[in-house]
PDB file of C-alpha atoms in Angstrom:
ATOM      1  CA  LYS A  13     149.728 101.192 153.467  1.00 40.00           C
ATOM      2  CA  THR A  14     146.467 103.083 153.543  1.00 38.00           C
ATOM      3  CA  THR A  15     146.752 103.788 149.829  1.00 41.00           C
ATOM      4  CA  THR A  16     147.265 100.088 149.104  1.00 44.00           C
ATOM      5  CA  ALA A  17     144.297  99.089 151.257  1.00 46.00           C
ATOM      6  CA  THR A  18     142.147 101.685 149.534  1.00 48.00           C
ATOM      7  CA  ALA A  19     143.311 100.522 146.117  1.00 50.00           C
ATOM      8  CA  LEU A  20     142.582  96.911 147.031  1.00 51.00           C
ATOM      9  CA  ALA A  21     139.161  97.787 148.402  1.00 49.00           C
ATOM     10  CA  SER A  22     138.411  99.768 145.274  1.00 50.00           C
ATOM     11  CA  HIS A  23     139.521  96.837 143.100  1.00 52.00           C
ATOM     12  CA  ALA A  24     137.304  94.466 145.106  1.00 54.00           C
ATOM     13  CA  ILE A  25     134.303  96.711 144.551  1.00 54.00           C
ATOM     14  CA  ASP A  26     135.119  96.928 140.841  1.00 73.00           C
ATOM     15  CA  ALA A  27     135.438  93.128 140.634  1.00 82.00           C
ATOM     16  CA  GLU A  28     132.078  92.658 142.372  1.00 85.00           C
ATOM     17  CA  ASP A  29     130.403  95.181 140.073  1.00 87.00           C
ATOM     18  CA  GLU A  30     131.985  93.573 137.011  1.00 90.00           C
ATOM     19  CA  ALA A  31     130.906  90.108 138.149  1.00 91.00           C
ATOM     20  CA  MET A  32     127.322  91.259 138.685  1.00 91.00           C
ATOM     21  CA  MET A  33     127.246  93.018 135.310  1.00 92.00           C
ATOM     22  CA  MET A  34     128.586  89.855 133.661  1.00 93.00           C
ATOM     23  CA  MET A  35     125.856  87.796 135.368  1.00 93.00           C
ATOM     24  CA  MET A  36     123.186  90.184 134.111  1.00 95.00           C
ATOM     25  CA  ARG A  37     124.599  90.152 130.553  1.00 95.00           C
ATOM     26  CA  ALA A  38     124.779  86.356 130.630  1.00 96.00           C
ATOM     27  CA  ASN A  39     121.171  86.172 131.811  1.00 96.00           C
ATOM     28  CA  ASN A  40     120.105  88.522 129.015  1.00 96.00           C
ATOM     29  CA  CYS A  41     121.962  86.357 126.505  1.00 96.00           C
ATOM     30  CA  ALA A  42     120.325  83.181 127.796  1.00 96.00           C
ATOM     31  CA  ASN A  43     116.890  84.762 127.289  1.00 95.00           C
ATOM     32  CA  SER A  44     117.621  86.463 123.967  1.00 94.00           C
ATOM     33  CA  ASP A  45     116.951  85.258 120.440  1.00 92.00           C
ATOM     34  CA  THR A  46     119.759  87.446 119.111  1.00 94.00           C
ATOM     35  CA  CYS A  47     122.589  86.119 121.301  1.00 94.00           C
ATOM     36  CA  SER A  48     124.785  83.715 119.326  1.00 95.00           C
ATOM     37  CA  ILE A  49     126.025  80.303 120.470  1.00 95.00           C
ATOM     38  CA  GLU A  50     129.556  81.720 120.582  1.00 95.00           C
ATOM     39  CA  GLU A  51     128.422  84.526 122.878  1.00 95.00           C
ATOM     40  CA  ALA A  52     126.492  82.081 125.062  1.00 96.00           C
ATOM     41  CA  GLU A  53     129.598  79.888 125.372  1.00 95.00           C
ATOM     42  CA  LYS A  54     131.705  82.933 126.271  1.00 94.00           C
ATOM     43  CA  TYR A  55     129.214  83.959 128.966  1.00 94.00           C
ATOM     44  CA  LEU A  56     129.005  80.401 130.295  1.00 95.00           C
ATOM     45  CA  ASN A  57     132.796  80.301 130.683  1.00 94.00           C
ATOM     46  CA  GLU A  58     132.753  83.695 132.411  1.00 92.00           C
ATOM     47  CA  ILE A  59     130.024  82.638 134.859  1.00 93.00           C
ATOM     48  CA  LEU A  60     131.879  79.423 135.675  1.00 92.00           C
ATOM     49  CA  HIS A  61     135.028  81.506 136.255  1.00 91.00           C
ATOM     50  CA  ILE A  62     133.089  83.828 138.577  1.00 91.00           C
ATOM     51  CA  GLN A  63     131.776  80.838 140.539  1.00 91.00           C
ATOM     52  CA  SER A  64     135.314  79.484 140.789  1.00 91.00           C
ATOM     53  CA  SER A  65     136.455  82.857 142.130  1.00 90.00           C
ATOM     54  CA  CYS A  66     133.684  82.732 144.725  1.00 90.00           C
ATOM     55  CA  ALA A  67     134.659  79.207 145.781  1.00 91.00           C
ATOM     56  CA  SER A  68     138.339  80.082 146.067  1.00 90.00           C
ATOM     57  CA  GLY A  69     137.613  83.245 148.041  1.00 89.00           C
ATOM     58  CA  THR A  70     139.108  85.501 145.372  1.00 87.00           C
ATOM     59  CA  LEU A  71     135.702  87.135 144.965  1.00 87.00           C
ATOM     60  CA  SER A  72     133.462  87.744 147.956  1.00 82.00           C
ATOM     61  CA  SER A  73     130.249  89.398 146.904  1.00 78.00           C
ATOM     62  CA  ASP A  74     126.975  88.762 148.702  1.00 78.00           C
ATOM     63  CA  LEU A  75     125.003  89.322 145.510  1.00 77.00           C
ATOM     64  CA  VAL A  76     127.189  87.172 143.287  1.00 83.00           C
ATOM     65  CA  CYS A  77     128.588  84.489 145.608  1.00 89.00           C
ATOM     66  CA  ASP A  78     125.885  83.917 148.216  1.00 88.00           C
ATOM     67  CA  ASP A  79     122.910  83.593 145.863  1.00 86.00           C
ATOM     68  CA  VAL A  80     123.191  80.096 144.369  1.00 85.00           C
ATOM     69  CA  ASN A  81     119.833  80.128 142.582  1.00 91.00           C
ATOM     70  CA  PHE A  82     120.444  83.004 140.156  1.00 90.00           C
ATOM     71  CA  PRO A  83     123.802  81.736 138.797  1.00 90.00           C
ATOM     72  CA  SER A  84     122.336  78.230 138.487  1.00 92.00           C
ATOM     73  CA  GLU A  85     119.417  79.565 136.468  1.00 94.00           C
ATOM     74  CA  VAL A  86     121.745  81.582 134.230  1.00 95.00           C
ATOM     75  CA  ILE A  87     124.027  78.568 133.649  1.00 95.00           C
ATOM     76  CA  ALA A  88     121.049  76.319 132.893  1.00 96.00           C
ATOM     77  CA  GLY A  89     119.651  78.926 130.476  1.00 96.00           C
ATOM     78  CA  LEU A  90     122.975  79.283 128.667  1.00 97.00           C
ATOM     79  CA  ARG A  91     123.451  75.517 128.420  1.00 96.00           C
ATOM     80  CA  ASP A  92     119.916  75.109 127.032  1.00 96.00           C
ATOM     81  CA  LYS A  93     120.605  77.826 124.473  1.00 94.00           C
ATOM     82  CA  ILE A  94     123.869  76.195 123.406  1.00 94.00           C
ATOM     83  CA  GLN A  95     122.357  72.710 123.147  1.00 94.00           C
ATOM     84  CA  ASN A  96     119.188  73.809 121.328  1.00 90.00           C
ATOM     85  CA  GLN A  97     120.895  75.797 118.565  1.00 75.00           C
TER      86      GLN A  97
END
């Protein structure tokens, strides 16, 4: 059982790190002239999926789930990029 708990804890850390990296990439895309509409749409879907995971309790990361301002800014930036191109 200890191995399973360790594996689960390790997976949770990986998921949190991956979610934060995705948020940072999405933010970079939103503020980049070289990020395509297709990429922006992909990132928007990923960020919405991350938020859904936070709401359902599947993901519990202080940095990703508790800060509502940063994801909102990223989503707004991506939507602006998609609508303006």
